[in-house]
Each structure stands twice: as structure tokens, then as C-alpha cells.
C-alpha angles and dihedrals in degrees: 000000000000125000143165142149118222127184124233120198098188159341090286083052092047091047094044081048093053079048090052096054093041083073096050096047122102135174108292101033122128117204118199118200114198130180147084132304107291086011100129100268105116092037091068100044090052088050103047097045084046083055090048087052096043082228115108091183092063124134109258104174118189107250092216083129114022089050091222149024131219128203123179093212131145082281110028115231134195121202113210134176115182105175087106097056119106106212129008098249087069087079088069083064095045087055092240088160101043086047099062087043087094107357151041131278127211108190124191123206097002088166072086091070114010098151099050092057126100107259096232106072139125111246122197112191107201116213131178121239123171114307084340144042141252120221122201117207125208130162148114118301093252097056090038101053081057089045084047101044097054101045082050084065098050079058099050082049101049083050087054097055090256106103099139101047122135115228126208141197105258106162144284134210147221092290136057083273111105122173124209135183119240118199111202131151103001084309141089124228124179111234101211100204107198117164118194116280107251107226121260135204119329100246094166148002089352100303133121124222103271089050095058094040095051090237106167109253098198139001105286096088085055097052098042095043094048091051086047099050087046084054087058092059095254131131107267134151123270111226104223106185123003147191104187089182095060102028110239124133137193112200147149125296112233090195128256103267114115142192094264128075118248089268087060096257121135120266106224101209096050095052087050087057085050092056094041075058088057106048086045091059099041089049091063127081110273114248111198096173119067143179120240097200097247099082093280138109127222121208112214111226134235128253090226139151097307099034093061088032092061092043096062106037087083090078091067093031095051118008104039093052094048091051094050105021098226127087107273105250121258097240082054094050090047098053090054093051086047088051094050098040080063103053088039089057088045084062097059093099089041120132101261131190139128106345102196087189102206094049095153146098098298085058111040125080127200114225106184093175084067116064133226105000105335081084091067098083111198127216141166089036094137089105096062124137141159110275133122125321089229091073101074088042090060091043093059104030087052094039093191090215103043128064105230125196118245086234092057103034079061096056093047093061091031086059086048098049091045097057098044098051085051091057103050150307107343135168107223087184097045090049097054095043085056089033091061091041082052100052089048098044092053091043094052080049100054098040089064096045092049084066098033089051078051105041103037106024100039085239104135096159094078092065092072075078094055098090092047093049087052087040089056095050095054081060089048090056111052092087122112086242107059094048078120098061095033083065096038087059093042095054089041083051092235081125105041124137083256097065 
């Protein structure tokens, strides 16, 4: 069980407080508010549904006598005060429990119906103390380690000179990883709150997944790599303020604007810029050994055997279970692995450089007030590694979430190769022959990851990208090279006339 005591001073502190929660709620919370009458109570609800809203002159009304309040944000939350109900079953009739089916509740006076209360729910006792007030925190792990880390963060803020920032919902992403704004004297940063990844399930020697696929597992890839690529003379983002133990950053904000219009279709000029980013980057030496900034050095690893191995093996872990409904064979699994220990030895004489591994549309920003590439502005770049060059092209030429058209994803490589063959001594042929093992590599990766986002994480959105990502690999294998592979996924069915 989680607990904790915080002191308010006032109402500012009561209403930043109501902004720091809105940060730890998720669907299915229940928040109960208990204390006396201004005590605080209502404050913080107000505060914390405006922060939800990201407007902080929304009407909040009191729900004394609705009983309760509804609001359809990006977390729905319902309002309710039940200090005027005369028996617990009436909150079956207010849709208490539909309500926290996909939202939060914030619930006033539930001394009126405790029993009738899950079980599992945060509770915040307001006291007054002086000119200010005293909350009390109780609730489940679960719920408390979200309550803790983010008022982790209003400290690391307040350390930082910032303690009356207001913090925001960004985004976050398909990983632990979320982003906030933070507003704070007349500017906007963005606050990256990474935790540590918490190991997973030993797969091999020893190692979890993370381990063999070079995930970052904290925040000092990030920092050396953005201070690498800025050194490089590309658009990365500053870090401001950091606490590399517990993962929290406070760094520049490179703007909103992405690659894509405003009806989600690729912009071509801008993915030109991202590929003119490219050929800048791989033109330069290759630095494997960084420093963090703290006196330390990070080593960027290599996208080796086990990395790509791992990788793919999703496919066969995730994918291929979910299209036939039955665990792929083990002779069928061996063959795959045999196929791809191959191409991976094929790329042993490939170009390599800085793979920044998640170079697309999510993680790139526009910045039209720059000019050439620096207005290309370049994020999510903690999983880099050395591998070949021909990763990242693949990543952006096939944007996994964007449909580009043939004519276009021509002119981007054609760009890239291009630009490359003007800056040195470059292998067309090489290149494209990486460049097709890469694709496929990436696409086998992601087909897999799509179910599993679906399957394990209760994240279904991510399969609309499922036909595109089979379309892309179609395109990756119709190189000589990766006949292997084209009939293994025939045979598999990955590639039937169904897919």
C-alpha cells in the first residue's frame, strides 16, 4: 500500500497538485476526495479535470446537486458529489461503474457509500493546517508508484527553478517512455519522463529482451546521443535540466509541426529534408564512444546477430500465431532464423554508421522558421546503434505509419543516393542491396510488434498499420537476395494472396 503526506500552502499549491495528478490518472482509477468542507476538495478536482482538458477556463460546475459531472475529454471524467445521496445503491443509477470502464472518477464525500466503493482506489484526505492544508495519500502500488513519479517530477522541477510550471499531456508512445510540456517564464520546454525499464524474462545467455536488442534501458543514450548528433551540426534537442538516476529530462522543444498535412499525407519536401539529414550524418566519421556529460562515456552498441535476430523473431513469436492460430513449428522457426543468419552475415561488408532506429514520421519535427536541414528537427533517437546506413533509409522511405506513394518513395532514395554519391566514394549497388535486407528486416520486426502491441499491451490501434507494413515488405523482397526469405513467407503464408 502506498502513502504519503504532502503540504499545501495554498490554493496555487492545491490547483499545481490537481495538475500533478492529472498526469498520474488513467482509465479505471477512482479518486476519493475526503475532508471537510474548503478544505481543498473541490479545488483539486477542478484543477485536475481543467489540466486533462489543457483549459484551464473550463467550466467546472460543482455537482452538490447533480450528483455528478461528465466530461468527454482525452480521459473521460466523471464528477461526482455524493454527499447529497441517501443510501449507497443510488450510485448504480449515477453509472459509477460504466463510468470507470474507460475513465476516471473523482468522487467527493465517499464516506456517503464506502462500501459501495472498489476497493482499489486512491484516497486524498484534506486537512487544514494553518493557511494551508495537509493531504494524506493512500492507495494500491500500482496506482502509488504513478501518484509518486510524478510528484517526483514537480520536485525535480522545483530543483530546477521551475516550481510553478504548468505541465501538460504531450504524448507518449508505444513504449514506458511519456513527454509533457512544461510552461514556465513566457517559454515551453518538453519534460521526457523515462523510468528505467524493469527487466523482463531471461530469453538468452542470460539476457532479457531489451539487453539483446540494445533498447536503452535509462536516459544516458539519450543525452549523449543528442549532444552527438548537435555536434554534427543536426537539429537535436538541447537537455536543459537532468536526472539521469531517475530518468526525467528537461529539454528543448524542437516545435509540433510534422512531416505529414494536416490530412496525414506526407509532405514531400519535407521527407526530402529528412533524407538530406540522412546523407549529412552518414557522410560523417562514425563515433561509437560518447560522453554523457557526467563524467562518463556511453558505447553505442552494435546492431548485431542477436539484435536483428530478436527482432525478427516476433514475427514467429507474435504474428505468425495470431494469423494461423496455432504456435509456429519449430522446423519452421529454424529455417527463418537460418534464412536471416545468412543475410545478416551478407551485411557484414555493409556501409555502417549512426543508426538512429525510429527515423519516421512520429519522430521527426518541421521547423519552417530554420533553413536546409536544420529544419529537420530529430527525436526518439535513445535506441541508436552502429549498424548499417541503410536502416534509417528504410525507416523513412517505408514510414511505417504513412502510405507513400511509389512516385514519391523513389525520389526520396533517389535523393539519398544522390547525395551520397556527390559527397564521396559510395556503392549504389552495395547500398541497395543493404538497403532491401534492411527494409525487410525492419518490416518482419514490426509485423510481429503490431500483434503483440495488440495482444499483450491491450493496444489494438497499432494493427490499421498492419496491411502497409505487409505491403512494404513485399517491396523489400523483391530483391535477388532475399529469394530465401520471399519463399519462406510464401510458404509461412505472411505473403498469401489473402494479406
Amino acid at each position: 500500500m502506498y502513502t504519503a503526506t504532502i503540504q499545501l500552502a495554498d490554493e496555487a499549491e492545491t490547483i499545481r497538485f490537481g495538475e500533478d495528478l492529472a498526469r498520474a490518472v488513467r482509465p479505471g482509477d477512482l479518486i476519493a476526495l475526503s475532508g471537510d468542507l474548503g478544505a481543498g476538495k473541490s479545488t483539486f478536482a477542478r484543477a485536475l479535470i481543467r489540466a486533462v482538458a489543457d483549459d484551464e477556463f473550463l467550466e467546472v460546475p460543482s455537482p452538490t446537486f447533480t450528483l455528478v459531472q461528465s466530461y468527454a475529454l482525452r480521459i473521460p471524467i466523471a464528477h461526482f458529489d455524493l454527499y447529497r445521496i441517501a443510501d449507497a445503491a443510488e450510485l448504480d443509477e449515477l453509472g459509477l461503474d460504466e463510468a470507470l470502464e474507460d475513465g476516471v472518477c473523482l468522487v467527493e464525500w465517499p464516506e456517503r457509500a464506502t462500501e459501495a466503493l472498489p476497493a482499489a482506489r486512491l484516497t486524498l484526505r484534506f486537512q487544514h493546517e494553518g493557511s494551508g492544508r495537509r493531504v494524506e495519500i493512500e492507495g494500491p502500488d500500482e496506482i502509488g508508484a504513478r501518484v509518486g513519479r510524478t510528484l517526483d517530477i514537480r520536485a525535480f522541477l522545483s530543483k530546477a527553478g521551475l516550481a510553478v510550471a504548468r505541465r501538460r499531456h504531450l504524448t507518449g508512445d508505444a513504449s514506458i517512455r511519456a513527454y509533457e510540456h512544461v510552461y514556465a517564464d513566457g517559454q515551453r520546454l518538453v519534460l521526457m519522463d523515462s523510468p528505467r525499464h524493469t527487466p523482463g524474462p531471461i530469453l538468452a545467455d542470460g539476457k532479457y529482451y531489451q539487453q539483446i536488442a540494445h533498447i536503452a534501458e535509462d536516459v544516458r543514450p539519450f543525452v549523449a546521443i543528442a549532444a552527438h548528433l548537435g555536434a554534427r551540426g543536426l537539429a537535436a534537442p538541447a537537455v536543459y535540466q537532468r536526472d539521469l538516476d531517475r530518468g526525467i529530462l528537461l529539454i528543448e522543444d524542437l516545435g509540433q509541426e510534422g512531416v505529414l498535412d494536416d490530412e496525414g499525407r506526407p509532405v514531400a519536401e519535407r521527407y526530402l529534408e529528412s533524407a538530406g539529414v540522412l546523407a549529412t550524418l552518414h557522410a560523417q566519421p562514425m563515433q561509437r564512444i560518447l560522453p554523457v556529460g557526467d563524467g562518463t562515456d556511453y558505447r553505442i552498441a552494435d546492431f548485431d546477430h542477436d539484435a536483428m535476430q530478436i527482432e525478427v523473431s516476433l514475427l514467429t513469436d507474435w504474428y505468425l500465431p495470431w494469423r494461423t492460430g496455432a504456435p509456429a513449428t519449430d522446423a519452421l522457426r529454424a529455417e527463418y532464423r537460418a534464412i536471416w543468419s545468412d543475410l545478416v552475415a551478407t551485411l557484414a561488408g555493409a556501409e555502417k554508421n549512426l543508426l538512429l532506429r525510429d527515423f519516421h514520421s512520429p519522430n521527426i519535427i518541421w521547423r519552417p522558421q530554420a533553413a536546409g536541414i536544420d529544419r529537420v528537427g530529430i527525436i526518439d533517437f535513445q535506441d541508436a546503434m552502429i549498424g548499417p546506413t541503410a536502416y534509417d533509409v528504410a525507416s523513412l522511405v517505408q514510414d511505417a505509419r504513412v502510405d507513400i506513394s511509389k512516385e514519391l518513395t523513389g525520389r526520396i532514395l533517389d535523393h539519398y543516393l544522390t547525395l551520397r554519391e556527390g559527397s564521396g566514394a559510395f556503392d549504389r549497388d552495395a547500398f541497395l542491396e543493404a538497403w532491401h535486407i534492411m527494409a525487410a528486416q525492419r518490416n518482419c520486426k514490426l509485423i510481429g510488434i503490431w500483434v503483440r502491441l495488440m495482444q499483450r499491451d491491450g493496444k489494438p490501434s497499432y494493427m490499421k498499420h498492419m496491411p502497409r507494413t505487409l505491403d512494404n515488405l513485399r517491396t523489400a523482397l523483391v530483391h535477388p537476395r532475399l529469394a530465401p526469405l520471399h519463399d519462406w513467407c510464401r510458404k509461412a503464408g505472411i505473403l498469401s494472396d489473402e494479406s
